[in-house]
Coordinates of C-alpha atoms and ligand atoms in Angstrom, one line a residue:
M248 CA -24.9 97.9 -35.6
K249 CA -21.9 97.9 -37.9
I250 CA -19.8 95.0 -37.1
L251 CA -16.3 94.3 -38.4
V252 CA -15.8 90.6 -38.7
I253 CA -12.2 89.5 -38.7
N254 CA -10.8 86.1 -39.6
C255 CA -7.0 86.0 -39.3
G256 CA -4.7 83.3 -40.7
S257 CA -0.9 83.2 -40.2
S258 CA -0.3 85.4 -43.2
S259 CA -3.7 86.6 -44.2
L260 CA -6.7 88.5 -42.8
K261 CA -10.2 88.3 -44.2
Y262 CA -12.6 90.9 -43.2
Q263 CA -16.3 91.9 -43.7
L264 CA -18.1 95.1 -42.4
I265 CA -21.6 93.9 -41.8
E266 CA -24.8 95.7 -40.9
S267 CA -26.0 93.4 -38.4
K268 CA -29.7 94.0 -38.5
D269 CA -30.1 92.8 -42.1
G270 CA -26.7 91.0 -42.7
N271 CA -26.0 93.6 -45.5
V272 CA -22.2 93.3 -46.3
L273 CA -21.0 96.9 -46.7
A274 CA -17.5 95.9 -47.6
K275 CA -15.3 92.8 -47.6
G276 CA -11.8 91.8 -48.5
L277 CA -8.6 90.0 -47.9
A278 CA -5.1 91.1 -46.8
E279 CA -2.5 88.5 -48.0
R280 CA 1.1 87.8 -47.7
I281 CA 1.3 89.5 -44.3
G282 CA 4.8 89.5 -43.1
I283 CA 6.0 88.3 -46.5
N284 CA 7.1 90.3 -49.5
D285 CA 4.5 91.6 -52.0
S286 CA 1.7 92.0 -49.6
L287 CA -1.7 92.8 -51.2
L288 CA -5.1 94.1 -50.0
T289 CA -8.1 93.3 -52.1
H290 CA -11.0 95.4 -51.0
N291 CA -14.6 94.9 -52.3
A292 CA -17.1 97.7 -51.8
N293 CA -19.9 99.3 -53.7
G294 CA -19.6 96.7 -56.5
E295 CA -16.0 97.6 -57.1
K296 CA -12.8 95.6 -56.5
I297 CA -9.7 97.5 -55.4
K298 CA -6.2 96.1 -55.1
I299 CA -3.9 97.9 -52.9
K300 CA -0.2 96.9 -52.9
K301 CA 1.4 97.9 -49.7
D302 CA 4.0 96.3 -47.2
M303 CA 2.2 94.8 -44.3
K304 CA 4.9 93.6 -41.8
D305 CA 2.3 92.2 -39.4
H306 CA -1.4 91.9 -38.6
K307 CA -1.5 95.4 -37.0
D308 CA -0.3 96.9 -40.5
A309 CA -3.1 94.8 -42.2
I310 CA -5.8 96.1 -39.9
K311 CA -4.6 99.6 -40.3
L312 CA -4.8 99.2 -44.1
V313 CA -8.2 97.7 -43.8
L314 CA -9.6 100.5 -41.7
D315 CA -8.0 103.1 -44.2
A316 CA -9.8 101.3 -47.0
L317 CA -13.2 101.3 -45.1
V318 CA -12.9 105.2 -44.5
N319 CA -11.3 106.0 -47.8
S320 CA -13.2 108.9 -49.4
D321 CA -13.2 107.1 -52.9
Y322 CA -13.9 103.5 -52.1
G323 CA -14.6 103.6 -48.5
V324 CA -18.1 102.8 -46.9
I325 CA -18.0 104.7 -43.7
K326 CA -17.0 108.3 -42.9
D327 CA -15.0 107.4 -39.7
M328 CA -13.7 104.5 -37.7
S329 CA -16.1 105.5 -34.9
E330 CA -19.0 104.2 -37.1
I331 CA -17.6 100.7 -36.3
D332 CA -19.7 99.5 -33.2
A333 CA -17.9 96.2 -32.5
V334 CA -15.4 93.7 -33.9
G335 CA -16.2 90.0 -34.1
H336 CA -13.2 87.8 -34.3
R337 CA -13.2 84.1 -35.6
V338 CA -11.2 82.0 -33.2
V339 CA -10.5 78.5 -34.2
H340 CA -10.0 76.7 -30.8
G341 CA -11.7 77.5 -27.6
G342 CA -11.0 74.2 -25.9
E343 CA -13.3 73.4 -23.2
Y344 CA -13.2 76.9 -21.9
F345 CA -15.8 78.3 -24.3
T346 CA -19.3 76.9 -24.9
S347 CA -20.4 80.0 -26.7
S348 CA -19.1 83.5 -28.1
V349 CA -17.7 85.8 -25.4
L350 CA -16.8 89.4 -24.9
I351 CA -13.0 89.6 -25.2
N352 CA -11.2 90.7 -22.0
D353 CA -7.8 89.7 -20.5
D354 CA -9.0 86.5 -19.0
V355 CA -10.5 85.4 -22.4
L356 CA -7.3 86.3 -24.2
K357 CA -5.3 84.3 -21.7
A358 CA -7.7 81.2 -22.2
I359 CA -7.3 81.5 -26.0
T360 CA -3.6 81.6 -25.5
D361 CA -3.8 78.5 -23.4
C362 CA -5.4 76.9 -26.4
I363 CA -2.4 77.4 -28.6
E364 CA -1.2 74.0 -27.9
L365 CA -4.3 72.5 -29.2
A366 CA -4.3 74.5 -32.5
P367 CA -0.7 75.7 -33.0
L368 CA -1.3 76.7 -36.7
H369 CA -4.5 78.9 -36.0
N370 CA -4.9 80.3 -32.6
P371 CA -1.6 82.3 -32.7
A372 CA -2.9 84.2 -35.8
N373 CA -6.3 84.8 -34.2
I374 CA -4.6 86.3 -31.2
E375 CA -2.4 88.5 -33.4
G376 CA -5.6 89.9 -34.9
I377 CA -7.3 90.5 -31.6
K378 CA -4.2 92.3 -30.2
A379 CA -3.8 94.4 -33.3
C380 CA -7.4 95.6 -33.1
K381 CA -7.1 96.2 -29.5
Q382 CA -4.2 98.5 -30.1
I383 CA -5.8 100.4 -32.9
M384 CA -9.3 100.4 -31.5
P385 CA -8.8 100.3 -27.9
D386 CA -12.5 101.4 -27.1
V387 CA -14.4 99.1 -29.5
P388 CA -15.9 96.0 -27.9
M389 CA -14.7 92.9 -29.3
V390 CA -16.1 89.4 -29.3
A391 CA -14.6 86.1 -29.9
V392 CA -16.5 83.4 -31.8
F393 CA -15.1 79.9 -31.8
D394 CA -15.2 77.1 -34.3
T395 CA -15.3 74.5 -31.4
A396 CA -18.0 76.2 -29.1
F397 CA -21.1 74.9 -30.9
H398 CA -19.8 71.2 -30.4
Q399 CA -19.3 71.7 -26.6
T400 CA -22.7 70.2 -26.0
M401 CA -21.5 66.7 -27.2
P402 CA -22.0 63.9 -24.5
D403 CA -18.8 62.6 -22.9
Y404 CA -19.3 59.2 -24.7
A405 CA -19.2 61.0 -28.1
Y406 CA -16.2 63.2 -27.4
L407 CA -13.9 60.8 -25.5
Y408 CA -11.5 58.6 -27.4
P409 CA -11.1 55.1 -26.1
I410 CA -7.5 55.7 -24.9
P411 CA -6.2 55.9 -21.4
Y412 CA -8.4 58.3 -19.5
E413 CA -5.4 60.2 -18.2
Y414 CA -4.6 61.6 -21.7
Y415 CA -7.9 63.4 -21.5
T416 CA -7.3 64.9 -18.0
K417 CA -3.5 65.6 -18.6
Y418 CA -3.4 66.7 -22.3
K419 CA -7.0 67.6 -23.0
I420 CA -7.1 64.9 -25.8
R421 CA -10.8 64.5 -26.9
R422 CA -13.1 65.2 -29.8
Y423 CA -13.6 69.0 -30.1
G424 CA -15.0 69.4 -33.7
F425 CA -14.8 72.4 -36.0
H426 CA -16.8 74.3 -38.4
G427 CA -19.1 74.9 -35.4
T428 CA -20.2 78.4 -36.6
S429 CA -21.3 76.9 -40.0
H430 CA -23.1 73.9 -38.4
K431 CA -24.9 76.3 -36.1
Y432 CA -25.9 78.8 -38.7
V433 CA -27.1 76.1 -41.3
S434 CA -29.2 74.1 -38.7
Q435 CA -30.9 77.3 -37.4
R436 CA -31.5 78.5 -40.9
A437 CA -33.0 75.1 -42.0
A438 CA -35.3 75.3 -39.0
E439 CA -36.3 78.8 -39.9
I440 CA -36.9 77.9 -43.5
L441 CA -38.9 75.0 -42.6
N442 CA -40.8 77.3 -40.0
K443 CA -40.4 74.6 -37.4
P444 CA -38.8 74.9 -33.9
I445 CA -35.2 73.7 -33.9
E446 CA -35.8 72.2 -30.5
S447 CA -38.0 69.6 -32.1
L448 CA -35.7 68.6 -35.0
K449 CA -32.9 66.1 -35.6
I450 CA -30.7 67.6 -38.3
I451 CA -27.7 66.2 -40.0
T452 CA -25.5 69.2 -41.4
C453 CA -23.0 68.3 -44.0
H454 CA -20.4 70.9 -44.4
L455 CA -18.5 69.8 -47.5
G456 CA -15.7 72.2 -48.8
N457 CA -11.9 72.0 -48.9
G458 CA -12.2 70.9 -45.3
S459 CA -15.4 68.8 -44.6
S460 CA -17.2 67.8 -41.5
I461 CA -20.7 66.6 -40.6
A462 CA -22.6 67.3 -37.5
A463 CA -25.6 65.6 -35.7
V464 CA -27.7 68.5 -34.4
K465 CA -30.4 67.3 -32.1
N466 CA -32.9 69.9 -30.6
G467 CA -30.6 72.6 -31.7
K468 CA -27.5 71.1 -30.0
S469 CA -24.5 69.5 -31.5
V470 CA -24.4 65.8 -30.2
D471 CA -21.7 64.6 -32.6
T472 CA -19.3 65.7 -35.3
S473 CA -16.8 64.1 -37.6
M474 CA -13.8 66.2 -36.9
G475 CA -12.0 65.4 -33.8
F476 CA -9.0 66.6 -31.7
T477 CA -7.9 68.4 -34.8
P478 CA -9.5 69.1 -38.2
L479 CA -7.7 66.0 -39.7
E480 CA -10.3 63.4 -38.5
G481 CA -13.4 62.2 -40.2
L482 CA -14.3 62.4 -43.8
A483 CA -12.0 62.3 -46.8
M484 CA -11.2 66.0 -47.7
G485 CA -9.5 67.9 -50.5
T486 CA -5.9 67.1 -49.2
R487 CA -6.7 65.5 -45.7
S488 CA -7.0 61.9 -45.1
G489 CA -9.7 62.1 -42.5
S490 CA -9.8 59.0 -40.4
I491 CA -7.2 56.3 -40.8
D492 CA -6.0 53.4 -38.9
P493 CA -3.4 55.1 -36.5
S494 CA -1.0 52.2 -37.0
I495 CA -0.5 53.4 -40.6
I496 CA 1.6 56.2 -39.1
S497 CA 4.3 54.3 -37.6
Y498 CA 4.4 51.7 -40.5
L499 CA 4.9 54.7 -43.0
M500 CA 7.6 56.0 -40.8
E501 CA 9.5 52.8 -41.1
K502 CA 8.8 52.1 -44.7
E503 CA 9.6 55.7 -46.0
N504 CA 12.1 56.5 -43.4
I505 CA 10.3 59.6 -42.5
T506 CA 9.4 61.3 -39.2
A507 CA 5.9 61.3 -37.5
E508 CA 5.7 65.1 -38.4
E509 CA 6.3 64.2 -42.0
V510 CA 3.7 61.5 -42.0
V511 CA 1.2 63.9 -40.4
N512 CA 2.1 66.5 -43.1
I513 CA 1.3 64.1 -45.8
L514 CA -2.1 63.2 -44.1
N515 CA -2.9 66.9 -44.1
K516 CA -1.5 68.1 -47.3
K517 CA -1.2 65.1 -49.8
S518 CA -3.9 62.9 -49.0
G519 CA -7.7 63.1 -49.3
V520 CA -9.2 63.2 -52.9
Y521 CA -6.1 64.7 -54.1
G522 CA -3.9 61.8 -52.8
I523 CA -6.2 59.2 -54.3
S524 CA -6.8 60.8 -57.6
G525 CA -3.2 62.3 -58.0
I526 CA -5.0 65.0 -60.0
S527 CA -6.4 67.9 -57.8
S528 CA -8.2 68.6 -54.5
D529 CA -10.8 70.6 -56.3
F530 CA -14.0 68.9 -57.0
R531 CA -14.6 70.6 -60.3
D532 CA -11.4 69.2 -61.6
L533 CA -12.2 65.7 -60.2
E534 CA -15.7 65.8 -61.8
D535 CA -14.3 66.8 -65.2
A536 CA -11.7 64.1 -65.0
A537 CA -14.0 61.4 -63.9
F538 CA -17.1 62.2 -65.9
K539 CA -15.7 63.9 -69.1
N540 CA -12.5 62.0 -69.4
G541 CA -13.4 58.7 -67.6
N542 CA -10.3 59.0 -65.3
K543 CA -10.6 55.9 -63.0
R544 CA -8.6 57.3 -60.1
A545 CA -10.7 60.7 -60.0
Q546 CA -13.8 58.3 -60.0
L547 CA -12.3 56.3 -57.2
A548 CA -11.6 59.5 -55.2
L549 CA -15.2 60.7 -55.6
N550 CA -16.4 57.2 -54.6
V551 CA -14.3 57.2 -51.4
F552 CA -15.4 60.8 -50.6
A553 CA -19.1 60.0 -51.1
Y554 CA -19.0 56.7 -49.3
R555 CA -17.6 58.3 -46.1
V556 CA -20.3 61.1 -46.3
K557 CA -22.9 58.5 -46.7
K558 CA -21.8 56.2 -43.8
T559 CA -21.5 59.3 -41.5
I560 CA -25.1 60.4 -42.3
G561 CA -26.3 56.9 -41.6
S562 CA -24.4 56.7 -38.2
Y563 CA -25.6 60.1 -37.1
A564 CA -29.3 59.1 -37.8
A565 CA -28.4 56.2 -35.5
A566 CA -26.8 58.5 -32.9
M567 CA -29.9 60.7 -32.8
G568 CA -32.5 57.8 -33.2
G569 CA -33.7 59.2 -36.5
V570 CA -33.3 62.2 -38.8
D571 CA -35.7 64.9 -39.9
V572 CA -33.5 67.0 -42.0
I573 CA -30.3 66.6 -43.9
V574 CA -28.6 69.9 -44.9
F575 CA -25.8 70.4 -47.4
T576 CA -23.5 73.5 -47.3
A577 CA -20.1 74.8 -48.2
G578 CA -18.4 74.8 -51.7
I579 CA -19.2 71.3 -52.6
G580 CA -22.4 70.9 -50.6
E581 CA -24.0 74.1 -52.0
N582 CA -22.6 73.7 -55.7
G583 CA -22.4 70.1 -56.4
P584 CA -25.9 68.5 -57.4
E585 CA -24.0 65.5 -58.9
V586 CA -22.1 64.9 -55.7
R587 CA -25.3 65.4 -53.5
E588 CA -27.1 62.8 -55.6
F589 CA -24.2 60.5 -55.5
I590 CA -24.0 60.7 -51.6
L591 CA -27.7 60.2 -51.0
D592 CA -28.1 57.4 -53.5
G593 CA -29.0 54.3 -51.3
L594 CA -29.7 56.3 -48.3
E595 CA -33.6 56.6 -49.1
F596 CA -34.2 54.1 -46.3
L597 CA -33.7 57.1 -43.9
G598 CA -37.1 58.3 -45.2
F599 CA -36.4 60.9 -47.8
K600 CA -37.0 61.1 -51.5
L601 CA -34.7 63.3 -53.6
D602 CA -36.4 65.5 -56.2
K603 CA -33.8 65.5 -59.0
D604 CA -35.1 68.7 -60.6
K605 CA -35.1 70.7 -57.3
N606 CA -31.5 69.3 -56.5
N607 CA -30.4 71.0 -59.6
V608 CA -29.6 74.1 -57.6
R609 CA -26.3 75.9 -56.8
G610 CA -25.5 78.3 -54.2
K611 CA -29.0 79.0 -53.1
E612 CA -31.3 78.0 -50.2
A613 CA -33.7 75.2 -51.4
I614 CA -35.5 72.1 -50.3
I615 CA -34.4 69.4 -52.7
S616 CA -36.6 66.6 -51.4
T617 CA -40.1 65.7 -52.9
A618 CA -43.3 67.3 -51.3
D619 CA -44.1 63.8 -50.0
S620 CA -40.7 63.1 -48.4
K621 CA -40.9 62.3 -44.8
V622 CA -37.3 63.6 -44.2
Y623 CA -36.4 67.0 -45.7
V624 CA -33.1 67.4 -47.8
M625 CA -31.9 71.0 -48.1
V626 CA -29.3 73.2 -49.5
V627 CA -28.4 76.1 -47.2
P628 CA -25.5 78.3 -48.2
T629 CA -23.3 78.8 -45.1
N630 CA -22.6 82.3 -43.8
E631 CA -20.2 82.2 -41.0
E632 CA -19.5 85.9 -41.1
Y633 CA -23.2 86.8 -40.6
M634 CA -23.3 84.3 -37.7
I635 CA -20.2 86.1 -36.2
A636 CA -21.9 89.5 -36.6
K637 CA -25.1 88.3 -35.1
D638 CA -23.3 86.7 -31.9
T639 CA -21.3 89.9 -31.6
E640 CA -24.3 92.1 -31.8
K641 CA -26.1 90.1 -29.2
I642 CA -23.3 90.2 -26.7
V643 CA -22.6 93.9 -27.1
E644 CA -26.3 94.7 -26.8
S645 CA -26.3 92.7 -23.5
I646 CA -23.5 94.8 -22.0
K647 CA -25.0 98.1 -22.9
Ligands
LIG738 P1 -13.1 76.1 -47.9 O1 -13.9 77.3 -47.4 O2 -13.1 74.9 -47.1 O3 -11.7 76.5 -48.5 P2 -15.1 75.9 -49.8 O4 -16.4 75.8 -49.0 O5 -15.0 77.2 -50.7 O6 -13.8 75.6 -49.0 O7 -15.2 74.6 -50.9 C1 -14.2 74.6 -51.9 C2 -14.6 73.2 -52.6 O8 -15.9 73.5 -53.3 C3 -13.6 73.0 -53.9 O9 -13.4 71.5 -54.0 C4 -14.5 73.3 -55.1 O10 -14.1 72.4 -56.1 C5 -15.9 73.0 -54.6 N1 -16.8 73.6 -55.5 C6 -17.0 75.0 -55.7 N2 -18.0 75.2 -56.7 C7 -18.2 74.0 -57.1 C8 -19.1 73.5 -58.3 N3 -19.7 74.3 -58.9 N4 -19.2 72.2 -58.4 C9 -18.5 71.3 -57.6 N5 -17.8 71.6 -56.5 C10 -17.5 73.0 -56.4

């Protein structure tokens, strides 16, 4: 099947046209500055990159432009739109409604709309994308794949916050967790590579990118994860603080004479390794500053980041009663041998031995523990789009 995978942001739209049987990416691209001036579509196909400058006043314009590019006689990859068998939409928040991917119908769309209050920055854009595709391709089946769904298997004692219970029942305040598609993909892929049934494995998946989260995946099911009610909780991230004492918020409001919203904005955009280093949210910049220039605050930022990852890995081994596999993925997890080594240093009591030569790998699937290591340590590049295409294929096959 040819599946169009769509990931809509408020002013952007990422897409991939994927041949689901082998994961071959026929074309991919990005529409930027939708609804703003100077909108631009970058389309990659057949080894070429084409930039198309054209006004896109909304997501519908963007989808039309994407489809035009896909069927274009020069740089297109299909003859006709009818070759697209299905569309898979990444949707950030599925609340407690969705425990897996679903075929989109009116009820599903309503439930995704109900989740807007939980993800006000993300779900509206995802809905825009779904509605635009529905208008332009009314007969093509569409599937929603949720960032939260994989984590819906968490037990209540892991997802409930110790605050008055009625806030959970009244306002749905609980841990949801994010990056679910990535945690699911890399845990399944790790089991495949090891040729072991996932139902017998305790896996800790570390998705370390601009946004970072860790999941405890026991017997193929997420039993805990570090992001919470929103993607702000947990690890120190590029610009996000991760977990802090909530009292800091009212304290800062008073000291800096700012609103709660302003504090939360600081915690989302000016904190994390950027906030500590004062240099950058990008780990390449931080590593250069710390190791080449001896910058102390960059070193401190890396220390804070690695320490939180280390603590979380340890706590998830405790949550699962052990660990068989530790997986690293996403920008930093896939491409940062130094950061991986730094994180794992001192955690050997869990039962792994890191092979420093094998760890010297970037962006490729690899087992980076020694042959006699009791616990496997692996690098598995994430592929959320492929996972979305596979889920979409499975659901569309099942309704045929
Ligand atoms: P997201 O998808 O959350 O935007 P990514 O998964 O692309 O983020 O990760 C981005 C992060 O990965 C950046 O901090 C970047 O510095 C880091 N990264 C990418 N390549 C490398 C590398 N070679 N070494 C260290 N970090 C890297």
